[in-house]
mmCIF file of C-alpha atoms in Angstrom:
data_model
loop_
_atom_site.group_PDB
_atom_site.id
_atom_site.type_symbol
_atom_site.label_atom_id
_atom_site.label_comp_id
_atom_site.label_asym_id
_atom_site.label_seq_id
_atom_site.Cartn_x
_atom_site.Cartn_y
_atom_site.Cartn_z
ATOM 1 C CA MET A 1 -90.417 6.727 78.129
ATOM 2 C CA LYS A 2 -90.450 6.330 74.363
ATOM 3 C CA LEU A 3 -88.707 9.708 74.112
ATOM 4 C CA LYS A 4 -85.845 8.511 76.382
ATOM 5 C CA VAL A 5 -85.345 5.349 74.358
ATOM 6 C CA PHE A 6 -85.285 7.335 71.104
ATOM 7 C CA THR A 7 -82.781 9.790 72.608
ATOM 8 C CA ALA A 8 -80.459 6.977 73.724
ATOM 9 C CA ALA A 9 -80.568 5.295 70.319
ATOM 10 C CA LEU A 10 -79.816 8.587 68.594
ATOM 11 C CA ALA A 11 -76.810 9.183 70.876
ATOM 12 C CA ALA A 12 -75.469 5.692 70.133
ATOM 13 C CA ALA A 13 -75.794 6.281 66.413
ATOM 14 C CA LEU A 14 -73.881 9.537 66.688
ATOM 15 C CA ILE A 15 -71.056 7.794 68.613
ATOM 16 C CA PHE A 16 -70.802 5.031 65.968
ATOM 17 C CA ALA A 17 -70.650 7.550 63.135
ATOM 18 C CA ALA A 18 -67.957 9.609 64.872
ATOM 19 C CA CYS A 19 -65.718 6.513 65.451
ATOM 20 C CA GLY A 20 -66.079 5.479 61.808
ATOM 21 C CA ASN A 21 -64.847 8.867 60.674
ATOM 22 C CA VAL A 22 -61.709 8.565 62.800
ATOM 23 C CA ILE A 23 -60.699 5.158 61.356
ATOM 24 C CA GLU A 24 -61.533 5.557 57.652
ATOM 25 C CA ASP A 25 -60.748 9.184 56.792
ATOM 26 C CA ASN A 26 -57.398 8.962 54.963
ATOM 27 C CA SER A 27 -57.572 12.563 53.900
ATOM 28 C CA LEU A 28 -56.614 13.903 57.324
ATOM 29 C CA PRO A 29 -53.008 15.111 57.872
ATOM 30 C CA MET A 30 -50.529 12.596 59.373
ATOM 31 C CA THR A 31 -47.585 12.804 61.670
ATOM 32 C CA THR A 32 -44.775 10.368 60.837
ATOM 33 C CA GLN A 33 -41.852 9.678 63.070
ATOM 34 C CA ALA A 34 -39.239 7.348 61.563
ATOM 35 C CA PRO A 35 -37.025 5.407 63.961
ATOM 36 C CA VAL A 36 -33.311 5.953 63.634
ATOM 37 C CA SER A 37 -31.052 2.925 63.547
ATOM 38 C CA ALA A 38 -28.316 2.738 66.132
ATOM 39 C CA ALA A 39 -25.727 2.275 63.401
ATOM 40 C CA ALA A 40 -26.780 5.455 61.637
ATOM 41 C CA THR A 41 -26.779 7.465 64.873
ATOM 42 C CA ALA A 42 -23.389 6.121 65.901
ATOM 43 C CA ALA A 43 -22.020 7.096 62.517
ATOM 44 C CA GLY A 44 -23.130 10.680 63.069
ATOM 45 C CA ASP A 45 -25.569 10.761 60.137
ATOM 46 C CA GLU A 46 -27.068 14.172 60.829
ATOM 47 C CA SER A 47 -29.673 13.917 58.135
ATOM 48 C CA LEU A 48 -31.181 10.762 59.619
ATOM 49 C CA THR A 49 -31.238 12.197 63.158
ATOM 50 C CA ALA A 50 -32.971 15.345 61.946
ATOM 51 C CA ALA A 51 -35.603 13.279 60.159
ATOM 52 C CA ALA A 52 -36.306 11.343 63.322
ATOM 53 C CA ASP A 53 -36.913 14.514 65.341
ATOM 54 C CA THR A 54 -39.205 16.181 62.822
ATOM 55 C CA SER A 55 -42.992 15.887 63.188
ATOM 56 C CA ALA A 56 -43.801 17.953 60.089
ATOM 57 C CA PRO A 57 -45.728 16.055 57.396
ATOM 58 C CA GLU A 58 -42.777 15.940 54.912
ATOM 59 C CA LYS A 59 -42.411 12.865 52.716
ATOM 60 C CA THR A 60 -39.467 10.572 53.182
ATOM 61 C CA ALA A 61 -38.060 8.269 50.550
ATOM 62 C CA ALA A 62 -40.248 5.481 51.868
ATOM 63 C CA SER A 63 -43.418 7.608 51.922
ATOM 64 C CA GLU A 64 -43.000 8.480 48.240
ATOM 65 C CA THR A 65 -43.302 4.879 47.171
ATOM 66 C CA GLY A 66 -45.195 3.042 49.911
ATOM 67 C CA PRO A 67 -49.064 2.709 50.135
ATOM 68 C CA ALA A 68 -50.917 5.286 52.251
ATOM 69 C CA SER A 69 -52.345 2.698 54.666
ATOM 70 C CA GLU A 70 -48.765 1.850 55.761
ATOM 71 C CA GLN A 71 -47.509 5.357 56.293
ATOM 72 C CA SER A 72 -48.848 6.478 59.779
ATOM 73 C CA SER A 73 -51.512 6.247 62.481
ATOM 74 C CA ARG A 74 -53.875 9.140 63.225
ATOM 75 C CA PRO A 75 -54.612 10.637 66.725
ATOM 76 C CA GLU A 76 -58.262 10.878 67.878
ATOM 77 C CA THR A 77 -59.970 14.054 66.751
ATOM 78 C CA ALA A 78 -61.777 16.534 69.041
ATOM 79 C CA GLU A 79 -65.051 15.598 67.425
ATOM 80 C CA ALA A 80 -64.624 11.996 68.508
ATOM 81 C CA SER A 81 -63.950 13.052 72.153
ATOM 82 C CA SER A 82 -67.075 15.199 72.242
ATOM 83 C CA ALA A 83 -69.179 12.362 70.922
ATOM 84 C CA ALA A 84 -67.853 10.033 73.609
ATOM 85 C CA ALA A 85 -68.729 12.587 76.334
ATOM 86 C CA ALA A 86 -72.228 12.952 74.955
ATOM 87 C CA THR A 87 -72.694 9.242 75.174
ATOM 88 C CA THR A 88 -71.762 9.230 78.880
ATOM 89 C CA ALA A 89 -74.204 12.028 79.615
ATOM 90 C CA ALA A 90 -76.992 10.045 77.939
ATOM 91 C CA THR A 91 -76.382 7.294 80.566
ATOM 92 C CA THR A 92 -75.608 4.809 77.806
ATOM 93 C CA THR A 93 -72.260 2.985 78.218
ATOM 94 C CA ALA A 94 -70.284 2.368 74.967
ATOM 95 C CA ALA A 95 -66.951 0.611 74.686
ATOM 96 C CA THR A 96 -64.660 2.304 72.168
ATOM 97 C CA THR A 97 -61.609 0.421 70.896
ATOM 98 C CA THR A 98 -58.814 2.497 69.397
ATOM 99 C CA THR A 99 -56.445 0.671 67.069
ATOM 100 C CA THR A 100 -53.028 2.233 66.712
ATOM 101 C CA ILE A 101 -51.284 1.440 63.439
ATOM 102 C CA THR A 102 -47.538 1.968 63.721
ATOM 103 C CA THR A 103 -45.568 2.456 60.538
ATOM 104 C CA THR A 104 -41.901 1.729 60.817
ATOM 105 C CA THR A 105 -39.662 3.306 58.254
ATOM 106 C CA THR A 106 -36.389 1.469 57.911
ATOM 107 C CA THR A 107 -33.519 3.460 56.562
ATOM 108 C CA THR A 108 -30.786 1.364 55.049
ATOM 109 C CA THR A 109 -27.391 2.902 54.701
ATOM 110 C CA THR A 110 -25.491 1.398 51.800
ATOM 111 C CA THR A 111 -21.756 1.857 51.715
ATOM 112 C CA THR A 112 -20.245 1.573 48.263
ATOM 113 C CA THR A 113 -16.573 0.792 48.136
ATOM 114 C CA THR A 114 -14.928 1.799 44.899
ATOM 115 C CA THR A 115 -11.686 0.046 44.165
ATOM 116 C CA THR A 116 -9.498 1.821 41.664
ATOM 117 C CA THR A 117 -7.174 -0.482 39.761
ATOM 118 C CA ALA A 118 -4.178 1.208 38.275
ATOM 119 C CA LYS A 119 -3.920 0.642 34.509
ATOM 120 C CA PRO A 120 -0.865 -1.361 33.461
ATOM 121 C CA SER A 121 1.732 0.650 31.672
ATOM 122 C CA GLN A 122 1.570 0.403 27.901
ATOM 123 C CA PRO A 123 4.392 -1.578 26.270
ATOM 124 C CA THR A 124 6.915 0.412 24.338
ATOM 125 C CA GLN A 125 7.224 0.033 20.588
ATOM 126 C CA ALA A 126 10.221 -2.219 21.090
ATOM 127 C CA GLU A 127 8.201 -4.556 23.309
ATOM 128 C CA LEU A 128 5.292 -4.939 20.883
ATOM 129 C CA PRO A 129 5.321 -8.037 18.695
ATOM 130 C CA PRO A 130 5.909 -7.307 15.002
ATOM 131 C CA ALA A 131 2.691 -6.604 13.144
ATOM 132 C CA GLU A 132 1.553 -9.190 10.644
ATOM 133 C CA PRO A 133 1.611 -7.811 7.122
ATOM 134 C CA LEU A 134 -1.724 -6.894 5.603
ATOM 135 C CA MET A 135 -1.531 -8.533 2.203
ATOM 136 C CA PRO A 136 -3.730 -10.107 -0.450
ATOM 137 C CA TYR A 137 -4.349 -13.826 -0.724
ATOM 138 C CA CYS A 138 -1.424 -15.917 -1.896
ATOM 139 C CA LYS A 139 -0.614 -19.622 -1.842
ATOM 140 C CA ALA A 140 2.760 -19.100 -0.188
ATOM 141 C CA ALA A 141 4.811 -16.179 1.083
ATOM 142 C CA ALA A 142 8.074 -15.686 2.949
ATOM 143 C CA VAL A 143 10.866 -13.299 3.897
ATOM 144 C CA TYR A 144 14.400 -14.609 4.394
ATOM 145 C CA CYS A 145 17.695 -12.909 5.267
ATOM 146 C CA ILE A 146 20.555 -14.579 3.418
ATOM 147 C CA GLU A 147 23.404 -13.342 5.643
ATOM 148 C CA ASP A 148 21.639 -14.116 8.936
ATOM 149 C CA LYS A 149 20.115 -17.347 7.589
ATOM 150 C CA GLU A 150 16.933 -16.230 9.300
ATOM 151 C CA LEU A 151 13.370 -16.746 8.174
ATOM 152 C CA LEU A 152 11.553 -13.551 9.138
ATOM 153 C CA TYR A 153 8.110 -14.515 7.881
ATOM 154 C CA SER A 154 6.558 -17.550 6.275
ATOM 155 C CA SER A 155 3.224 -18.882 5.102
ATOM 156 C CA ASN A 156 3.077 -22.345 3.523
ATOM 157 C CA TYR A 157 6.850 -22.206 3.240
ATOM 158 C CA THR A 158 7.307 -25.915 2.591
ATOM 159 C CA GLY A 159 4.021 -26.668 0.852
ATOM 160 C CA ARG A 160 4.054 -27.891 -2.747
ATOM 161 C CA ILE A 161 3.206 -25.158 -5.265
ATOM 162 C CA SER A 162 3.397 -24.485 -8.994
ATOM 163 C CA ILE A 163 6.174 -22.020 -9.704
ATOM 164 C CA ALA A 164 5.576 -20.769 -13.270
ATOM 165 C CA SER A 165 8.437 -18.765 -14.811
ATOM 166 C CA THR A 166 10.451 -18.511 -11.616
ATOM 167 C CA THR A 167 11.677 -21.823 -13.051
ATOM 168 C CA LYS A 168 13.859 -19.769 -15.382
ATOM 169 C CA LEU A 169 16.242 -19.017 -12.515
ATOM 170 C CA LEU A 170 17.396 -22.637 -12.888
ATOM 171 C CA THR A 171 17.314 -22.553 -16.707
ATOM 172 C CA ALA A 172 19.540 -19.459 -16.747
ATOM 173 C CA SER A 173 21.902 -20.894 -14.148
ATOM 174 C CA LEU A 174 22.463 -23.989 -16.276
ATOM 175 C CA ALA A 175 23.078 -21.835 -19.359
ATOM 176 C CA LEU A 176 25.794 -19.962 -17.480
ATOM 177 C CA LYS A 177 27.289 -23.215 -16.233
ATOM 178 C CA TYR A 178 27.562 -24.968 -19.602
ATOM 179 C CA LEU A 179 27.714 -22.153 -22.168
ATOM 180 C CA LYS A 180 29.982 -19.134 -22.539
ATOM 181 C CA LEU A 181 28.574 -15.620 -22.839
ATOM 182 C CA PRO A 182 30.222 -14.840 -26.230
ATOM 183 C CA ASP A 183 29.087 -18.130 -27.759
ATOM 184 C CA VAL A 184 26.840 -17.684 -30.793
ATOM 185 C CA VAL A 185 23.656 -19.690 -31.032
ATOM 186 C CA THR A 186 21.309 -20.028 -33.951
ATOM 187 C CA VAL A 187 17.613 -20.217 -33.218
ATOM 188 C CA GLY A 188 16.094 -23.402 -34.643
ATOM 189 C CA THR A 189 12.742 -25.128 -34.767
ATOM 190 C CA GLU A 190 12.794 -25.610 -30.997
ATOM 191 C CA VAL A 191 11.037 -22.252 -30.719
ATOM 192 C CA TRP A 192 8.005 -23.937 -32.207
ATOM 193 C CA MET A 193 7.684 -25.881 -28.952
ATOM 194 C CA THR A 194 6.643 -22.672 -27.244
ATOM 195 C CA LYS A 195 3.043 -22.962 -26.027
ATOM 196 C CA PRO A 196 0.340 -20.558 -27.171
ATOM 197 C CA TYR A 197 -0.136 -17.416 -25.078
ATOM 198 C CA SER A 198 3.407 -17.630 -23.746
ATOM 199 C CA THR A 199 5.503 -14.589 -22.925
ATOM 200 C CA VAL A 200 8.262 -14.484 -25.529
ATOM 201 C CA ALA A 201 11.483 -12.712 -26.440
ATOM 202 C CA GLY A 202 10.456 -12.501 -30.084
ATOM 203 C CA LEU A 203 12.995 -14.964 -31.445
ATOM 204 C CA ALA A 204 12.495 -16.552 -34.829
ATOM 205 C CA VAL A 205 14.066 -19.463 -36.656
ATOM 206 C CA GLY A 206 17.391 -18.384 -38.166
ATOM 207 C CA ASN A 207 18.144 -15.571 -35.680
ATOM 208 C CA LYS A 208 21.751 -15.478 -34.524
ATOM 209 C CA LEU A 209 22.669 -14.027 -31.128
ATOM 210 C CA THR A 210 25.125 -14.418 -28.290
ATOM 211 C CA VAL A 211 24.414 -16.433 -25.162
ATOM 212 C CA GLU A 212 24.508 -13.180 -23.202
ATOM 213 C CA GLN A 213 21.781 -11.701 -25.424
ATOM 214 C CA LEU A 214 19.841 -14.953 -25.128
ATOM 215 C CA LEU A 215 19.918 -14.716 -21.337
ATOM 216 C CA TYR A 216 18.530 -11.163 -21.382
ATOM 217 C CA GLY A 217 15.750 -12.390 -23.681
ATOM 218 C CA LEU A 218 15.093 -15.254 -21.257
ATOM 219 C CA MET A 219 14.984 -13.249 -18.024
ATOM 220 C CA LEU A 220 13.701 -9.728 -18.788
ATOM 221 C CA PRO A 221 10.571 -10.435 -20.881
ATOM 222 C CA SER A 222 10.459 -13.997 -19.463
ATOM 223 C CA GLY A 223 10.793 -15.463 -22.970
ATOM 224 C CA ASN A 224 9.567 -19.038 -23.189
ATOM 225 C CA ASP A 225 10.986 -19.214 -26.701
ATOM 226 C CA ALA A 226 14.414 -18.321 -25.284
ATOM 227 C CA ALA A 227 14.059 -21.094 -22.675
ATOM 228 C CA TYR A 228 13.774 -23.722 -25.423
ATOM 229 C CA VAL A 229 16.759 -22.252 -27.287
ATOM 230 C CA VAL A 230 18.807 -22.513 -24.078
ATOM 231 C CA ALA A 231 17.643 -26.092 -23.459
ATOM 232 C CA VAL A 232 18.557 -27.542 -26.837
ATOM 233 C CA ASN A 233 21.882 -25.724 -27.040
ATOM 234 C CA VAL A 234 22.989 -26.928 -23.590
ATOM 235 C CA ALA A 235 21.909 -30.515 -24.354
ATOM 236 C CA ARG A 236 23.684 -30.574 -27.724
ATOM 237 C CA LYS A 237 26.784 -29.012 -26.196
ATOM 238 C CA LEU A 238 26.927 -31.882 -23.684
ATOM 239 C CA ASN A 239 26.167 -34.504 -26.381
ATOM 240 C CA PRO A 240 28.062 -33.289 -29.455
ATOM 241 C CA GLN A 241 28.075 -36.670 -31.203
ATOM 242 C CA ALA A 242 24.383 -37.313 -30.906
ATOM 243 C CA GLN A 243 21.908 -36.181 -33.500
ATOM 244 C CA LEU A 244 19.278 -35.050 -30.995
ATOM 245 C CA THR A 245 15.812 -34.013 -32.004
ATOM 246 C CA ASP A 246 14.370 -30.963 -30.310
ATOM 247 C CA GLU A 247 12.287 -33.138 -27.995
ATOM 248 C CA GLN A 248 15.256 -35.340 -27.094
ATOM 249 C CA ALA A 249 17.431 -32.330 -26.364
ATOM 250 C CA VAL A 250 14.755 -30.767 -24.163
ATOM 251 C CA ASN A 251 14.324 -34.036 -22.251
ATOM 252 C CA ILE A 252 18.070 -34.200 -21.588
ATOM 253 C CA PHE A 253 18.013 -30.625 -20.337
ATOM 254 C CA VAL A 254 15.056 -31.305 -18.033
ATOM 255 C CA LYS A 255 16.929 -34.255 -16.538
ATOM 256 C CA LEU A 256 19.863 -31.956 -15.979
ATOM 257 C CA MET A 257 17.550 -29.509 -14.220
ATOM 258 C CA ASN A 258 16.375 -32.190 -11.795
ATOM 259 C CA ASP A 259 19.904 -33.443 -11.171
ATOM 260 C CA THR A 260 21.091 -29.931 -10.403
ATOM 261 C CA ALA A 261 18.117 -29.256 -8.121
ATOM 262 C CA GLY A 262 19.006 -32.375 -6.143
ATOM 263 C CA GLN A 263 22.625 -31.246 -5.860
ATOM 264 C CA LEU A 264 21.465 -27.874 -4.529
ATOM 265 C CA GLY A 265 19.329 -29.580 -1.901
ATOM 266 C CA MET A 266 15.973 -28.826 -3.529
ATOM 267 C CA LEU A 267 14.564 -32.162 -2.399
ATOM 268 C CA SER A 268 10.895 -31.197 -2.705
ATOM 269 C CA SER A 269 11.076 -30.045 -6.326
ATOM 270 C CA HIS A 270 10.627 -31.604 -9.711
ATOM 271 C CA PHE A 271 10.869 -30.022 -13.156
ATOM 272 C CA ALA A 272 9.146 -31.068 -16.387
ATOM 273 C CA ASN A 273 10.073 -28.247 -18.787
ATOM 274 C CA PRO A 274 12.558 -25.365 -19.073
ATOM 275 C CA GLU A 275 10.062 -22.491 -18.951
ATOM 276 C CA GLY A 276 7.757 -23.348 -16.012
ATOM 277 C CA TRP A 277 4.606 -24.279 -17.890
ATOM 278 C CA ASP A 278 1.906 -25.937 -15.780
ATOM 279 C CA ASP A 279 2.433 -29.683 -15.486
ATOM 280 C CA PRO A 280 1.557 -32.182 -12.731
ATOM 281 C CA ASP A 281 5.252 -33.128 -12.575
ATOM 282 C CA HIS A 282 6.459 -29.545 -12.391
ATOM 283 C CA PHE A 283 6.426 -28.224 -8.832
ATOM 284 C CA SER A 284 8.513 -26.932 -5.964
ATOM 285 C CA THR A 285 8.224 -25.274 -2.563
ATOM 286 C CA LEU A 286 9.008 -21.726 -1.556
ATOM 287 C CA SER A 287 11.740 -23.108 0.683
ATOM 288 C CA ASP A 288 13.399 -24.793 -2.306
ATOM 289 C CA MET A 289 12.905 -21.720 -4.484
ATOM 290 C CA PHE A 290 14.802 -19.595 -1.983
ATOM 291 C CA VAL A 291 17.678 -22.059 -2.301
ATOM 292 C CA LEU A 292 17.551 -21.667 -6.079
ATOM 293 C CA THR A 293 17.338 -17.868 -5.862
ATOM 294 C CA GLN A 294 20.441 -17.703 -3.685
ATOM 295 C CA TYR A 295 22.271 -19.901 -6.166
ATOM 296 C CA ALA A 296 21.224 -17.672 -9.070
ATOM 297 C CA LEU A 297 22.264 -14.468 -7.289
ATOM 298 C CA SER A 298 25.655 -15.967 -6.470
ATOM 299 C CA GLN A 299 26.467 -15.741 -10.191
ATOM 300 C CA PRO A 300 27.447 -12.120 -10.900
ATOM 301 C CA VAL A 301 26.297 -12.128 -14.524
ATOM 302 C CA LEU A 302 22.861 -13.443 -13.633
ATOM 303 C CA ALA A 303 22.599 -11.023 -10.711
ATOM 304 C CA GLU A 304 23.329 -8.186 -13.138
ATOM 305 C CA ILE A 305 20.746 -9.405 -15.659
ATOM 306 C CA VAL A 306 17.863 -9.714 -13.169
ATOM 307 C CA SER A 307 18.540 -6.179 -11.900
ATOM 308 C CA THR A 308 18.337 -4.667 -15.396
ATOM 309 C CA ARG A 309 15.142 -2.784 -16.187
ATOM 310 C CA TYR A 310 15.521 -2.451 -19.972
ATOM 311 C CA LYS A 311 17.769 -3.940 -22.655
ATOM 312 C CA GLN A 312 18.008 -3.362 -26.368
ATOM 313 C CA ALA A 313 19.840 -6.021 -28.322
ATOM 314 C CA VAL A 314 21.103 -5.912 -31.900
ATOM 315 C CA LEU A 315 21.296 -9.529 -32.967
ATOM 316 C CA LEU A 316 24.192 -10.838 -35.032
ATOM 317 C CA SER A 317 21.681 -11.636 -37.726
ATOM 318 C CA GLY A 318 20.703 -7.970 -37.902
ATOM 319 C CA GLN A 319 17.405 -7.800 -35.960
ATOM 320 C CA THR A 320 16.939 -5.359 -33.102
ATOM 321 C CA LEU A 321 14.939 -6.521 -30.110
ATOM 322 C CA ALA A 322 14.038 -4.546 -26.996
ATOM 323 C CA TRP A 323 13.138 -6.162 -23.712
ATOM 324 C CA SER A 324 11.689 -4.709 -20.502
ATOM 325 C CA ASN A 325 11.917 -6.469 -17.165
ATOM 326 C CA THR A 326 8.596 -7.906 -16.021
ATOM 327 C CA ASN A 327 9.596 -7.182 -12.406
ATOM 328 C CA GLN A 328 7.992 -3.808 -11.690
ATOM 329 C CA LEU A 329 9.783 -3.423 -8.362
ATOM 330 C CA ILE A 330 12.893 -2.254 -10.248
ATOM 331 C CA ASN A 331 10.975 0.121 -12.515
ATOM 332 C CA PRO A 332 11.115 3.684 -11.111
ATOM 333 C CA TYR A 333 8.125 4.632 -13.284
ATOM 334 C CA SER A 334 5.835 1.982 -11.841
ATOM 335 C CA GLY A 335 3.668 2.309 -8.769
ATOM 336 C CA TYR A 336 5.512 -0.593 -7.150
ATOM 337 C CA TYR A 337 9.067 0.697 -7.327
ATOM 338 C CA VAL A 338 11.397 -0.300 -4.480
ATOM 339 C CA ALA A 339 14.681 1.587 -4.731
ATOM 340 C CA ASP A 340 16.856 -1.093 -3.145
ATOM 341 C CA CYS A 341 15.332 -4.050 -4.994
ATOM 342 C CA ILE A 342 18.005 -5.944 -6.987
ATOM 343 C CA GLY A 343 15.816 -8.488 -8.875
ATOM 344 C CA CYS A 344 14.689 -11.344 -9.207
ATOM 345 C CA LYS A 345 11.873 -13.094 -11.142
ATOM 346 C CA THR A 346 8.175 -13.050 -11.871
ATOM 347 C CA GLY A 347 5.960 -15.893 -13.072
ATOM 348 C CA THR A 348 2.345 -16.372 -14.103
ATOM 349 C CA THR A 349 0.337 -19.413 -15.159
ATOM 350 C CA GLY A 350 -3.209 -20.622 -14.629
ATOM 351 C CA ASP A 351 -2.241 -23.133 -11.952
ATOM 352 C CA ALA A 352 0.567 -21.187 -10.293
ATOM 353 C CA GLY A 353 -1.257 -17.881 -10.260
ATOM 354 C CA CYS A 354 0.822 -14.730 -10.131
ATOM 355 C CA CYS A 355 4.243 -15.177 -8.522
ATOM 356 C CA LEU A 356 7.119 -12.915 -7.567
ATOM 357 C CA ILE A 357 10.427 -13.607 -5.875
ATOM 358 C CA ALA A 358 12.233 -10.355 -5.103
ATOM 359 C CA ALA A 359 15.653 -9.630 -3.680
ATOM 360 C CA VAL A 360 16.255 -6.469 -1.654
ATOM 361 C CA ARG A 361 19.666 -5.224 -0.542
ATOM 362 C CA ARG A 362 19.276 -3.205 2.655
ATOM 363 C CA GLY A 363 21.601 -2.334 5.508
ATOM 364 C CA GLY A 364 24.384 -4.484 4.091
ATOM 365 C CA LYS A 365 22.160 -7.565 3.930
ATOM 366 C CA THR A 366 20.171 -9.304 1.206
ATOM 367 C CA TYR A 367 16.561 -10.232 1.834
ATOM 368 C CA LEU A 368 14.435 -12.552 -0.282
ATOM 369 C CA CYS A 369 10.746 -11.626 -0.303
ATOM 370 C CA ALA A 370 8.245 -13.763 -2.161
ATOM 371 C CA ALA A 371 4.530 -14.069 -2.800
ATOM 372 C CA MET A 372 3.430 -17.072 -4.828
ATOM 373 C CA GLY A 373 -0.015 -17.749 -6.259
ATOM 374 C CA THR A 374 -1.806 -14.431 -5.902
ATOM 375 C CA LEU A 375 -4.988 -13.843 -7.846
ATOM 376 C CA THR A 376 -3.815 -10.849 -9.885
ATOM 377 C CA THR A 377 -0.595 -9.216 -11.041
ATOM 378 C CA GLU A 378 -1.337 -6.233 -8.805
ATOM 379 C CA ASP A 379 -1.786 -8.524 -5.812
ATOM 380 C CA ARG A 380 1.663 -10.036 -6.115
ATOM 381 C CA TYR A 381 3.243 -6.588 -5.950
ATOM 382 C CA ALA A 382 0.969 -5.505 -3.127
ATOM 383 C CA ALA A 383 1.872 -8.646 -1.175
ATOM 384 C CA VAL A 384 5.627 -8.346 -1.676
ATOM 385 C CA THR A 385 5.729 -4.633 -0.888
ATOM 386 C CA ALA A 386 3.721 -5.330 2.270
ATOM 387 C CA LEU A 387 6.312 -7.899 3.298
ATOM 388 C CA ILE A 388 9.127 -5.475 2.558
ATOM 389 C CA SER A 389 7.594 -2.637 4.546
ATOM 390 C CA SER A 390 6.617 -4.781 7.545
ATOM 391 C CA LYS A 391 9.517 -7.248 7.859
ATOM 392 C CA LEU A 392 12.615 -5.479 6.624
ATOM 393 C CA PRO A 393 14.566 -2.786 8.520
ATOM 394 C CA ARG A 394 13.387 0.766 7.944
ATOM 395 C CA VAL A 395 15.374 2.844 5.474
#
């Protein structure tokens, strides 16, 4: 009897061990059958249909990333069936529960729609807006066509600025208006009013020269000494009976400058001296200076003078003076030469900076190009040549 009980217990233990092996052994091969979605089958996706019909243990995309416990269920092994039969023969009844784990692999078909947008056609060169000139810093700059009365470019066009020796365009214009070119003037003590570090024509007390020579000395080397000689001679010509001191004569001339500026329509300008020295009461705008430049160029003699690169003068008193134009745009030996530039005037002071108003004759039209208040002499030429190359018609 004890032997029968022992035999039954041993059989039960064997059955329990066999069932445990079936459930926990993850090392046994698996058979995976992935369901095929109706949408994929209807679309004729042959690769999905083939995967659904295959019982080989190949990995799918889901099986490569999912945990092993979720991949498949295992069929009962032969060893488990034999153990169950042995249990029946031992007259011991055992209830075996088989749990089927079903892994469903869902295949998602993603349809990517690529929309190709046609690139817009590139604008032609004629349709592109004009490029802004690349130029150094300046306080004001502009390009103006005299014949078309058209402003082609401007920066701070109507803002108040110091104008330095571009003032001499007005000084020279008044000399031409009130004096005659062959008139002889004698340089007096007025040249002593010239400030230190001024640009000069080299005139000295007692020199005798014509008004024409005086104007070349005023405009080419930008002679401040010549500006004072012009001022006192114009004032004394208009007041022949008065015994004017140099200061009185200069003051009369400065008043004449302001009166003339008003007549020209330069309503935002005021002048305090004949040479353009820095002074709180000496200022203008680039807009007004373009008015003055047009007035100066309308006088043929002055237009000829500002276009002259070099002048040697033999004074009536015997001295020989040579003057070079400070405007390097008309100098073919400079790095800033512009072949069709016809003048006009440079200027430099501490407050005004470096200034240049240039006139260019191109395609039958005259263009005024200006850069006022640059930081260096080189910058004023770089700025003006940039304006010329970017805003004027090609040559």
